[in-house]
Every structure is written in C-alpha cells, then in structure tokens.
Amino acid sequence: MNSAPVTGRVGLRHQSAGIRRNMPQPVLEVRGITKHFPGVVANRNIDLDLSPGEILAVLGENGAGKSTLMNIIYGLHPPTSGSIRVGGRRLECRSPRDAIAAGIAMVHQDFQLVPTMTVLENIVLGVETTRRGVLDPATAERDVDELCQRFGGQLDINLQAVIDDLPVGMRQRVEIVKALYRGARILILDEPTAVLTPQETGSLFQIMRGLRNQGTGIIFITHKLKEVPDVADRIVVLRQGAVVGHARPGATTEQALATMMVGRVPSLTVPKTTVVPGPPMLEVDNLTVHRDDGTIAVDRISFEVNQGEILGLAGVQGNGQTELIGALTGLRPVSSGTVRLNGRDTTQVSARRVGRAGGTGHIPEDRHTHGTVESFSVAQNLVLNLCNRPPFARWGLLRLEAIRAHARRKVADFDIRTTSLEQPLGSLSGGNQQKLVVAREMRDGLQLLIASQPTRGVDMGSVEFIHHQIVQQRNTGRAVLLASYDMDEILALADRIAVMFEGRLIGLFPAAQVDRNRLGLLMSGIPA
Amino acid sequence: MPMPNAQPWPVAALQTAVALLGVALLGAVLIAVLGYNPWAAFAGLAEGSLGTERGLAATVRKTAPFVLTGLSVALALKAGLFNFGAAGQFLMGSVGAVWVGIQFQGLPVWFHLPLALAVGIGSGSAWGTIPGWLKVSTGAHEGITTIMLNYVAALFAGWSVFAGSSLSTTRPGPLWDPTSGPVSASPDVLVSARIPWILGPPLRIHWGIALALLTALLMWWLLERTRFGFELKTVGAKPLAARYAGMRSGWTTVLAMTWAGGLAGLAGAIETLGVNHKFAPEFGGGMGFEGITIALLGQGHPLGIVLAALLFAVLDAGASKMQFNSGVPSDIIQVVQALILIFVAAPALATWLLDRVSRTQRASAAAAGLRA
C-alpha cells in the first residue's frame, strides 16, 4: 500500500463500481478538489462519493486534510479547483448558508449551541416557526417531536431541558436533531467521538445507523482506527491531503488501515521494561479545588505517584482533571488538603516557584492556550518557562548562545522538524509543536513529569515518539502523572490507573486489573 | 486595533509600502476633487520638508518627538496594552522638565540638563504607571483610563502656567511667567538646561534627534536581549502562556506602562528643552496621538518606527510650503494622517481590496478561457 498509494480518481471509480453496483445515484459527488493555502497543499485532487443511506468514514491523521475537505464541502473555504455536486446539481458554495440550503449539515467538534437556552429553542434557532410573525413554540415542539419519533428511541431528548444541564453526549444529539430539522440529507460529523465515553459512543453509533436506514448520507471523520469497523459502510483514507486508499470494514485490518494512514508500518504498542517503583515523589492528600465560579471541581482526592511509575489519570473531559493539574502546577489555588513533592510541602506554591524549583515538568493540556507562543521562534519557545534562570539569563540579560545551544540539542534529541531555530513556532506542524513542548518539559534534573493530554491533536508518528519518551522517563526512575481523555493512551502507558468522575476518584487500580470495558464503565461513573 | 504581528520583514515592508501608495493615491484624488493640482501639492510638500536647508532641518527636528511617542505606543502594544495616553504623558514630561529647567541658576550643564531630562522622563513614567496600576489592581481598561488622564494632564499643564485672574482671587499657576504677555507661558529654560545645538539658528537642529535614535536602539535591545523584554512580549502575545511559564504578568504590565510613559515624557522634555525653551500649552498639543499611527505604521519595530516618524515629520514640515505653493489647505495633512491610520490599522480593508481585485481577475480569466 505504501509503495503504490492508490491516488484519487481511478481508484475510486473502480472501487465504487465494484462496491455499490445496486446503489442509487450518489447524493454527494466531490470531484478533483484541490486546496492551496500559502505554502501548503491541504487537499490534492480529491474525489469522493456519498450515497443516500451510507456511512462513509474519512480516516486520516491530524493534518491529513480531513477538516479542510469538510470545510470546503460545507462552504467555509472556497476550493482552489474542483467541483461539488449535491443530488446531481452543481453546488456553488460560497458560505455555509448555501451548503445548508443544499441539505448539507455539519456537527463541529465544539458545539454551536446557546448554553442558556432550552433544547427546543436551540433546535429551532434561526428557522423558528411563526404564526403571523409571532413565535409558535407549540407547533415547533410538535414538529421536532415527530422528527425524533421517526428515528425510534435513539433520538429521545427532553426538549425543555436547558443545554447547560445536559451531558456532552446529549448536546451532540441536539446538534444532530438540529441538522435534521433543517432538512439535512448529508450529515458531516467532525470527530464526534473525541469527547464521548465509550458508552456514549455506542449510542451515537446507534443513532447513526438509524439515520442511515432512513436514507441520510453520513460522513464520519475520525482518526481512531478502532471505532471505524463498528459503524462505517465504507472507508476512505487521507494522507498528506490526498486519498491514499479505500477499504471496506470486513475486508481490512486495523494494521492495514494504520499503515495507510501513516505511510509506514507503525508500532501500536509501547515496550516497557520492568521497573520496581521507588518511594513516592508526589503525594496528594485530601485535596479540594474549586472552579472559578465557586463550584467544587476536585473533591477530597488522595493519591500518590511513585518514582519509576506512570500513574494514568483517566476520565471524561470536564470531571475535574484540568483543575487538579492546575492545582498541582501552581496555576490554581488549593482550597484544602496538601500536596507534597519529594517530601516537601508544596501545597500553595505559585507557578513561578514550581518553575524555579525545576523538578517538575508540565506538559499542559492545551499547547495553544498555555504551552507555546506561535509568533515566537522555536528557540524562544524552548525556553519559555526557563528564561528566568541561568544558564539562559543572567543579570536580566538573555544569553542567546546558551538559548541557541539548548534549542539545537532539543531539536536534535526530540526530532523536531524545523528549518531553523529562528522559525516561528506557528509554522511548524501540530505534531512538531507538541514535540517541542514535550522536549522543553523533559528537562535536566526532572523529578516529576505531569503530562496532560500529551498527544492530543498530534499525528500518529509523533504519538509514537512522545509515548516512547514518556515511558523512557519512567524507565529511568522518574515519576509520571499522565492525564488523558483517551482511554487507549492510558491503557497503553499507565502502570496504575486512577479514574476521576465528577471531581472524585472512583477507582485506583494496577493497570493489569482493568480492561477497556471496565474502564469505560468507570469513566461514566459506574463503579465496578 | 491589531497587534503588530510577527511577519517576515520583507512582507511587512511590502504591505506598508502598498498601504502608503494607497494613501498617496487617495490623497491625490481628494486634492483633485477639491479643485487643486495634486502634483503641485506633492511638490510643495517635498520642497518644504526636504528641498531646502531649513526644511530639512525642520524635518529632522520634528522626527525626534515622533520617534519617541511612536516607541511609547509600540512598547505598550508589545505588552498587549493600548497606550492612548502618550499625549498626556508628553505634557507631563514637558511640565516636569520645564519646572527643573527654569530654576537652579548656576548649575553646570552636565548636571542640570540630565536632571531636567530625568524629571521629564519621571513625570511621564508616573503618568503612565497610573493606568497600568489601575489595570492590574482593578481591571480598568487602560485604553479608557489613558484617554481620561490625557484630559487631566492637559488641565494640569494649563493650570501650571495659568495667568490668574484679576476679577477673582484665583492665583496664577506656579510656572507662569508674569512677562509672558497674552499667551501665558513659563519663563525661559536656563541655558544650562537647554539641549545643545548640533546646528544653531537659523537651522536649530539639536541633539534631541540623536537621543531619540539612541532610545530606539535601546528599546530594540530591551525587547530582544533582556529577560524583561522577553517576558513583556510573552505577556502581550499570550497572557495564559505567561502565567503557565511563571512570569509575573501584573508586574510586567505595570512596568510596561511605566516605560511607555517615560518614553512619551522624554519626548515632551526634548521638545521643551531643545526647541521651545519654555512651556506653553499651545506647543505640542496632541503630540501623542500621532504616536498611535506611527507605532502601527512602523509595525511595532523600532527601525520601522524611526522611518514612520520621519514620514510624519516630512508631512508636518512640508505642510505650510504645500499650502503656499499649491493653495491646498495644510489641514489636508491631518486627513492624510487619518488615511494612513485607516490603512495600517485596518489591514482587513487592504486584504479585502486585494481579494476583490484578484477575484475579478480570476473571473475575467475564466470568462476568457470559456470563450477560447
């Protein structure tokens, strides 16, 4: 597959003829879409067909061009060349408004809902039913109810609930109903499972199957290999902006798909040496942390991380992990309880002091908002939180030679692909930006590494590399606290697993005692 | 108002050149619409600012305060702060410098002049620190508070040389010179506190220009070579990243405004100690507002700011000659300055224009292809 990638047109025509001989006319035909951004080709001559009543999985790494392609179909970007037809008619898409009018709907990763409004209000927002210019909620409610009924039990929602009170899975459901209410025949789901528990993912797939059976065409974007065979009718793989392969779920393997995505055979497991954990490096005792709005985010949590051990902190996003790590790294005040680092009380230290002490490395949850400054150079970003101490600064002056030498070493050791040390960080790929953060935080004299979502939004090659680096730290006796929303990441790396739910620790087990299913149940708050 | 963004400098320079070309074109159209000859106007402008010895001297003289107020706005902008208060800081700097300059008879130049400059810088700094401190302690937006403090500074400066009133018991201001006549002003600054001439009257070029250029260099060094500069830029570019990195954002914010105020204060001190040799509210009013345009036009870079300041000095110095030669009212210069602000502060406008042009070209190319 790697040596002779199936490119574009020929492959697809051949394939579609073979697979869907008896299928109806495609509802969506994408022909020869190419998109140039300054300096990059995001899409190269992409062909794609979608039939009514079909679930098409578009699989690819971050940066493979999936989102760009979908944004073009949805009218957010004009293509450089190529055409799109919906139901046989050419679509001149200038804005999402045109796409919606043509029956295309897109559910984005970050939901576009008004949190203070009810489900019903959100669904009808912008297309309200009125009677002589006055809102007519009763009719609207009947229409929406009818719509949900048509799909059986799967689309059950309480229309009067306020969005703020709903769990993430429910909000996603609201987005889907919103799309259907606008008459969508083509539904694009952009990484819909990224924020869901495994159980919520299961019911999303139920809904998707129901929609398919009613004739809706669905494009399902993902980079998670495991979930594709469960739900897709057909798989298209993108790499570096081009279609590199097609597959059907029954006729392919995870390994084959991964190879198509990455362009080489990746290793899906991380080799770990046997390490006997040492004494505790981080001891957290009865810790309580509040959110900015005064609600409790972390509720009397206790655990410890030992030297030579990776403690995996599992949980669905929004269950207090962010606040817990904020408190451990000095970014958020501790309300009560104690934190001890290497035996010393560090409960109320500031981020500045955590940095000063030098023993704690912190890979922040979101490198864009915290970890890096895009307009700064690679070398500057590599000393972002080190610039206040020797050898990088003395007497208030930056020591450029030391900063450059440090950057040269980190770029080489961590395989950061950059043309020069002076290049602005923003021009690096996401994977390389993340490797830079990892490189900076794995500093000399490290005692404790706090890694939060260390591989989010990163290509598979970089994931592999970062995982190896984290395990390497553990193998050399450092303590690692790994927080991840990705269950597979936790299962692949952790020695012990702690599960957070609604601010509490509802389980703490040796990794060997937990499997995917049990972990999934724990993450949704069901202790087993 | 956009942050000066980090682009490779040839791109930034090209963008600015295109913007200025647009301004010149619009200005020419405007002048033509008003019924004057644009060529005569441009020629007059060039002659008045660059064509004669005196004109050249005026350009050089006016560059200094423009450089410093531009740097003041740019430094704050690097820290993510809007310093609309350079005008007030300029006035406070002027008053402070004059206050020292008119007293202490008999001090040597090497002591009196630096002292007067330092007090000018200090007065501007103090005036800049207030909004910085207000922002950090109460969250008050510095864009608003700096503007408000401009009014306070203008009233304070006016009062300092107020002549008093014979109708009431209102006493005159502390710096008022009883011999100043109908235009109330301070007494002349003592010779020992004046900035020496590089070229004396009638050209009147003083060492202030050297001081301004040196300050530009110093600011580049501060931003690129010191830890404070690095932290300042981080706080400006991404406050959350600064917090994550353990930087003291609040402290940096206050200090950035202190420095910004000091730069504008120095501009005021240079104008009073170098050119006017006294303080009268009529001089240098609104000096700080050009600083905003100059900082944006110079893309926040010290060298860019020096060039932008030079352009503004040319406009300023050539205005009266332009009016004399072509009849175009010199007020048109202010319109041109406003156009520059619109063009550089609204890059979206330029992008939109360029996009329209290229789209039309594409469409006509496609139409041509269809016909072929």
mmCIF file of N, CA and C in Angstrom, chain A residues 78 94 330-332 351-352 356 362-364 367-376 380-381 383-385 387-389 393 396-398 400 437 440-441, chain B residues 4-8 221-249 251 359 362:
data_model
loop_
_atom_site.group_PDB
_atom_site.id
_atom_site.type_symbol
_atom_site.label_atom_id
_atom_site.label_comp_id
_atom_site.label_asym_id
_atom_site.label_seq_id
_atom_site.Cartn_x
_atom_site.Cartn_y
_atom_site.Cartn_z
ATOM 1 N N PRO A 78 -13.428 28.375 -0.007
ATOM 2 C CA PRO A 78 -13.577 28.049 -1.424
ATOM 3 C C PRO A 78 -12.421 27.138 -1.855
ATOM 4 N N ARG A 94 -20.547 29.280 -1.477
ATOM 5 C CA ARG A 94 -19.813 30.483 -1.070
ATOM 6 C C ARG A 94 -19.804 30.614 0.436
ATOM 7 N N GLY A 330 0.487 24.934 40.356
ATOM 8 C CA GLY A 330 0.547 26.305 40.840
ATOM 9 C C GLY A 330 -0.272 27.294 40.040
ATOM 10 N N LEU A 331 -1.113 26.794 39.118
ATOM 11 C CA LEU A 331 -1.904 27.707 38.295
ATOM 12 C C LEU A 331 -3.267 27.988 38.923
ATOM 13 N N ARG A 332 -3.617 27.216 39.934
ATOM 14 C CA ARG A 332 -4.954 27.343 40.531
ATOM 15 C C ARG A 332 -4.805 27.137 42.025
ATOM 16 N N ALA A 351 3.075 29.111 40.244
ATOM 17 C CA ALA A 351 3.670 28.517 39.053
ATOM 18 C C ALA A 351 5.128 28.938 38.931
ATOM 19 N N ARG A 352 5.406 30.174 39.387
ATOM 20 C CA ARG A 352 6.765 30.685 39.306
ATOM 21 C C ARG A 352 7.708 29.846 40.158
ATOM 22 N N ARG A 356 10.803 27.557 39.287
ATOM 23 C CA ARG A 356 12.085 27.809 39.938
ATOM 24 C C ARG A 356 12.710 26.528 40.463
ATOM 25 N N HIS A 362 5.787 20.147 33.165
ATOM 26 C CA HIS A 362 4.332 20.163 32.981
ATOM 27 C C HIS A 362 4.009 20.318 31.502
ATOM 28 N N ILE A 363 3.515 19.261 30.892
ATOM 29 C CA ILE A 363 3.013 19.354 29.517
ATOM 30 C C ILE A 363 1.558 19.764 29.634
ATOM 31 N N PRO A 364 1.221 21.000 29.260
ATOM 32 C CA PRO A 364 -0.136 21.487 29.534
ATOM 33 C C PRO A 364 -1.149 20.854 28.598
ATOM 34 N N ARG A 367 -1.658 23.080 24.223
ATOM 35 C CA ARG A 367 -0.419 23.805 23.934
ATOM 36 C C ARG A 367 -0.709 25.164 23.316
ATOM 37 N N HIS A 368 -1.871 25.316 22.669
ATOM 38 C CA HIS A 368 -2.154 26.595 22.025
ATOM 39 C C HIS A 368 -2.413 27.694 23.036
ATOM 40 N N THR A 369 -3.183 27.391 24.078
ATOM 41 C CA THR A 369 -3.519 28.463 25.007
ATOM 42 C C THR A 369 -2.466 28.651 26.085
ATOM 43 N N HIS A 370 -1.745 27.607 26.447
ATOM 44 C CA HIS A 370 -0.800 27.746 27.559
ATOM 45 C C HIS A 370 0.653 27.501 27.174
ATOM 46 N N GLY A 371 0.868 26.459 26.404
ATOM 47 C CA GLY A 371 2.217 25.919 26.312
ATOM 48 C C GLY A 371 3.171 26.654 25.400
ATOM 49 N N THR A 372 2.640 27.407 24.428
ATOM 50 C CA THR A 372 3.531 27.986 23.432
ATOM 51 C C THR A 372 3.041 29.370 23.016
ATOM 52 N N VAL A 373 3.923 30.119 22.369
ATOM 53 C CA VAL A 373 3.536 31.378 21.737
ATOM 54 C C VAL A 373 3.875 31.234 20.250
ATOM 55 N N GLU A 374 2.845 31.207 19.404
ATOM 56 C CA GLU A 374 3.046 30.885 17.992
ATOM 57 C C GLU A 374 3.989 31.859 17.286
ATOM 58 N N SER A 375 3.950 33.138 17.692
ATOM 59 C CA SER A 375 4.755 34.121 16.960
ATOM 60 C C SER A 375 6.218 34.093 17.396
ATOM 61 N N PHE A 376 6.530 33.406 18.481
ATOM 62 C CA PHE A 376 7.915 33.314 18.939
ATOM 63 C C PHE A 376 8.652 32.215 18.167
ATOM 64 N N GLN A 380 13.025 30.369 21.216
ATOM 65 C CA GLN A 380 12.381 31.102 22.318
ATOM 66 C C GLN A 380 11.349 30.239 23.029
ATOM 67 N N ASN A 381 10.576 29.474 22.250
ATOM 68 C CA ASN A 381 9.572 28.620 22.870
ATOM 69 C C ASN A 381 10.209 27.532 23.722
ATOM 70 N N VAL A 383 12.578 27.892 25.674
ATOM 71 C CA VAL A 383 12.968 28.414 26.993
ATOM 72 C C VAL A 383 11.848 29.251 27.605
ATOM 73 N N LEU A 384 10.617 29.074 27.091
ATOM 74 C CA LEU A 384 9.513 29.936 27.521
ATOM 75 C C LEU A 384 9.426 30.039 29.044
ATOM 76 N N ASN A 385 9.533 28.894 29.727
ATOM 77 C CA ASN A 385 9.429 28.945 31.188
ATOM 78 C C ASN A 385 10.779 28.701 31.869
ATOM 79 N N CYS A 387 13.406 30.948 30.984
ATOM 80 C CA CYS A 387 14.226 32.110 30.653
ATOM 81 C C CYS A 387 14.561 32.937 31.885
ATOM 82 N N ASN A 388 13.996 32.573 33.042
ATOM 83 C CA ASN A 388 14.253 33.411 34.214
ATOM 84 C C ASN A 388 15.389 32.864 35.085
ATOM 85 N N ARG A 389 16.203 32.006 34.519
ATOM 86 C CA ARG A 389 17.272 31.445 35.357
ATOM 87 C C ARG A 389 18.477 31.093 34.487
ATOM 88 N N ALA A 393 19.514 33.118 31.330
ATOM 89 C CA ALA A 393 19.515 34.552 31.620
ATOM 90 C C ALA A 393 20.440 34.802 32.803
ATOM 91 N N GLY A 396 19.467 39.651 34.282
ATOM 92 C CA GLY A 396 18.368 40.201 33.498
ATOM 93 C C GLY A 396 18.596 40.199 32.003
ATOM 94 N N LEU A 397 19.754 39.718 31.574
ATOM 95 C CA LEU A 397 20.029 39.678 30.136
ATOM 96 C C LEU A 397 19.882 38.255 29.627
ATOM 97 N N LEU A 398 19.308 38.131 28.427
ATOM 98 C CA LEU A 398 19.200 36.813 27.811
ATOM 99 C C LEU A 398 20.572 36.400 27.309
ATOM 100 N N LEU A 400 21.926 34.517 24.563
ATOM 101 C CA LEU A 400 21.453 33.924 23.310
ATOM 102 C C LEU A 400 22.211 32.663 22.944
ATOM 103 N N VAL A 437 7.033 21.078 23.035
ATOM 104 C CA VAL A 437 6.612 21.228 24.431
ATOM 105 C C VAL A 437 7.144 20.066 25.260
ATOM 106 N N ARG A 440 10.807 20.483 25.930
ATOM 107 C CA ARG A 440 11.116 21.506 26.921
ATOM 108 C C ARG A 440 10.844 20.997 28.328
ATOM 109 N N GLU A 441 9.734 20.267 28.491
ATOM 110 C CA GLU A 441 9.349 19.838 29.840
ATOM 111 C C GLU A 441 10.159 18.654 30.341
ATOM 112 N N PRO B 4 0.774 44.489 16.251
ATOM 113 C CA PRO B 4 1.762 44.347 15.184
ATOM 114 C C PRO B 4 2.156 42.877 15.148
ATOM 115 N N ASN B 5 1.906 42.238 14.042
ATOM 116 C CA ASN B 5 2.134 40.794 14.046
ATOM 117 C C ASN B 5 3.518 40.443 13.517
ATOM 118 N N ALA B 6 3.954 39.268 13.895
ATOM 119 C CA ALA B 6 5.303 38.864 13.525
ATOM 120 C C ALA B 6 5.270 38.275 12.122
ATOM 121 N N GLN B 7 5.676 39.063 11.154
ATOM 122 C CA GLN B 7 5.775 38.569 9.796
ATOM 123 C C GLN B 7 7.225 38.717 9.383
ATOM 124 N N PRO B 8 7.635 37.948 8.382
ATOM 125 C CA PRO B 8 8.962 38.216 7.851
ATOM 126 C C PRO B 8 9.022 39.671 7.364
ATOM 127 N N TRP B 221 17.067 46.702 21.957
ATOM 128 C CA TRP B 221 17.890 45.879 22.833
ATOM 129 C C TRP B 221 17.065 45.338 24.002
ATOM 130 N N LEU B 222 16.249 46.204 24.564
ATOM 131 C CA LEU B 222 15.395 45.805 25.683
ATOM 132 C C LEU B 222 14.474 44.652 25.289
ATOM 133 N N LEU B 223 13.881 44.766 24.104
ATOM 134 C CA LEU B 223 12.911 43.763 23.684
ATOM 135 C C LEU B 223 13.578 42.460 23.271
ATOM 136 N N GLU B 224 14.735 42.547 22.644
ATOM 137 C CA GLU B 224 15.349 41.357 22.051
ATOM 138 C C GLU B 224 16.399 40.701 22.938
ATOM 139 N N ARG B 225 16.956 41.448 23.848
ATOM 140 C CA ARG B 225 18.102 40.920 24.566
ATOM 141 C C ARG B 225 17.931 40.785 26.067
ATOM 142 N N THR B 226 16.846 41.316 26.604
ATOM 143 C CA THR B 226 16.702 41.223 28.054
ATOM 144 C C THR B 226 15.549 40.304 28.416
ATOM 145 N N ARG B 227 15.659 39.775 29.640
ATOM 146 C CA ARG B 227 14.632 38.894 30.135
ATOM 147 C C ARG B 227 13.315 39.649 30.268
ATOM 148 N N PHE B 228 13.409 40.912 30.709
ATOM 149 C CA PHE B 228 12.193 41.710 30.853
ATOM 150 C C PHE B 228 11.471 41.850 29.511
ATOM 151 N N GLY B 229 12.251 42.092 28.455
ATOM 152 C CA GLY B 229 11.657 42.224 27.127
ATOM 153 C C GLY B 229 10.960 40.943 26.699
ATOM 154 N N PHE B 230 11.596 39.832 26.980
ATOM 155 C CA PHE B 230 11.030 38.527 26.612
ATOM 156 C C PHE B 230 9.717 38.293 27.354
ATOM 157 N N GLU B 231 9.720 38.613 28.658
ATOM 158 C CA GLU B 231 8.505 38.415 29.450
ATOM 159 C C GLU B 231 7.417 39.369 28.991
ATOM 160 N N LEU B 232 7.823 40.604 28.667
ATOM 161 C CA LEU B 232 6.856 41.603 28.208
ATOM 162 C C LEU B 232 6.158 41.131 26.928
ATOM 163 N N LYS B 233 6.957 40.600 26.005
ATOM 164 C CA LYS B 233 6.370 40.138 24.746
ATOM 165 C C LYS B 233 5.479 38.920 24.977
ATOM 166 N N THR B 234 5.875 38.059 25.913
ATOM 167 C CA THR B 234 5.048 36.880 26.195
ATOM 168 C C THR B 234 3.712 37.297 26.800
ATOM 169 N N VAL B 235 3.768 38.218 27.757
ATOM 170 C CA VAL B 235 2.530 38.706 28.372
ATOM 171 C C VAL B 235 1.632 39.321 27.301
ATOM 172 N N GLY B 236 2.249 40.050 26.360
ATOM 173 C CA GLY B 236 1.466 40.694 25.315
ATOM 174 C C GLY B 236 0.884 39.701 24.337
ATOM 175 N N ALA B 237 1.685 38.683 23.974
ATOM 176 C CA ALA B 237 1.238 37.741 22.952
ATOM 177 C C ALA B 237 0.232 36.755 23.527
ATOM 178 N N LYS B 238 0.444 36.286 24.736
ATOM 179 C CA LYS B 238 -0.440 35.267 25.281
ATOM 180 C C LYS B 238 -0.355 35.259 26.802
ATOM 181 N N PRO B 239 -1.250 35.995 27.464
ATOM 182 C CA PRO B 239 -1.186 36.104 28.926
ATOM 183 C C PRO B 239 -1.231 34.737 29.622
ATOM 184 N N LEU B 240 -2.006 33.802 29.075
ATOM 185 C CA LEU B 240 -2.107 32.496 29.732
ATOM 186 C C LEU B 240 -0.784 31.748 29.676
ATOM 187 N N ALA B 241 -0.076 31.891 28.539
ATOM 188 C CA ALA B 241 1.222 31.234 28.421
ATOM 189 C C ALA B 241 2.208 31.865 29.401
ATOM 190 N N ALA B 242 2.093 33.170 29.609
ATOM 191 C CA ALA B 242 2.973 33.840 30.558
ATOM 192 C C ALA B 242 2.718 33.319 31.966
ATOM 193 N N ARG B 243 1.444 33.108 32.291
ATOM 194 C CA ARG B 243 1.102 32.587 33.604
ATOM 195 C C ARG B 243 1.644 31.165 33.768
ATOM 196 N N TYR B 244 1.434 30.358 32.740
ATOM 197 C CA TYR B 244 1.930 28.979 32.763
ATOM 198 C C TYR B 244 3.439 28.961 32.967
ATOM 199 N N ALA B 245 4.130 29.912 32.315
ATOM 200 C CA ALA B 245 5.582 29.948 32.388
ATOM 201 C C ALA B 245 6.069 30.584 33.684
ATOM 202 N N GLY B 246 5.146 30.961 34.564
ATOM 203 C CA GLY B 246 5.545 31.508 35.850
ATOM 204 C C GLY B 246 6.030 32.940 35.783
ATOM 205 N N MET B 247 5.595 33.682 34.762
ATOM 206 C CA MET B 247 6.002 35.087 34.677
ATOM 207 C C MET B 247 5.042 35.940 35.498
ATOM 208 N N ARG B 248 5.536 37.088 35.974
ATOM 209 C CA ARG B 248 4.685 37.963 36.779
ATOM 210 C C ARG B 248 3.978 38.947 35.862
ATOM 211 N N SER B 249 2.802 38.547 35.373
ATOM 212 C CA SER B 249 2.101 39.341 34.365
ATOM 213 C C SER B 249 1.757 40.735 34.872
ATOM 214 N N TRP B 251 3.051 42.629 37.295
ATOM 215 C CA TRP B 251 4.272 43.417 37.418
ATOM 216 C C TRP B 251 4.739 43.879 36.039
ATOM 217 N N ARG B 359 -10.079 38.431 -7.446
ATOM 218 C CA ARG B 359 -11.266 37.665 -7.816
ATOM 219 C C ARG B 359 -11.792 38.121 -9.181
ATOM 220 N N ARG B 362 -9.597 36.673 -11.726
ATOM 221 C CA ARG B 362 -9.869 35.255 -11.948
ATOM 222 C C ARG B 362 -11.108 35.079 -12.801
#
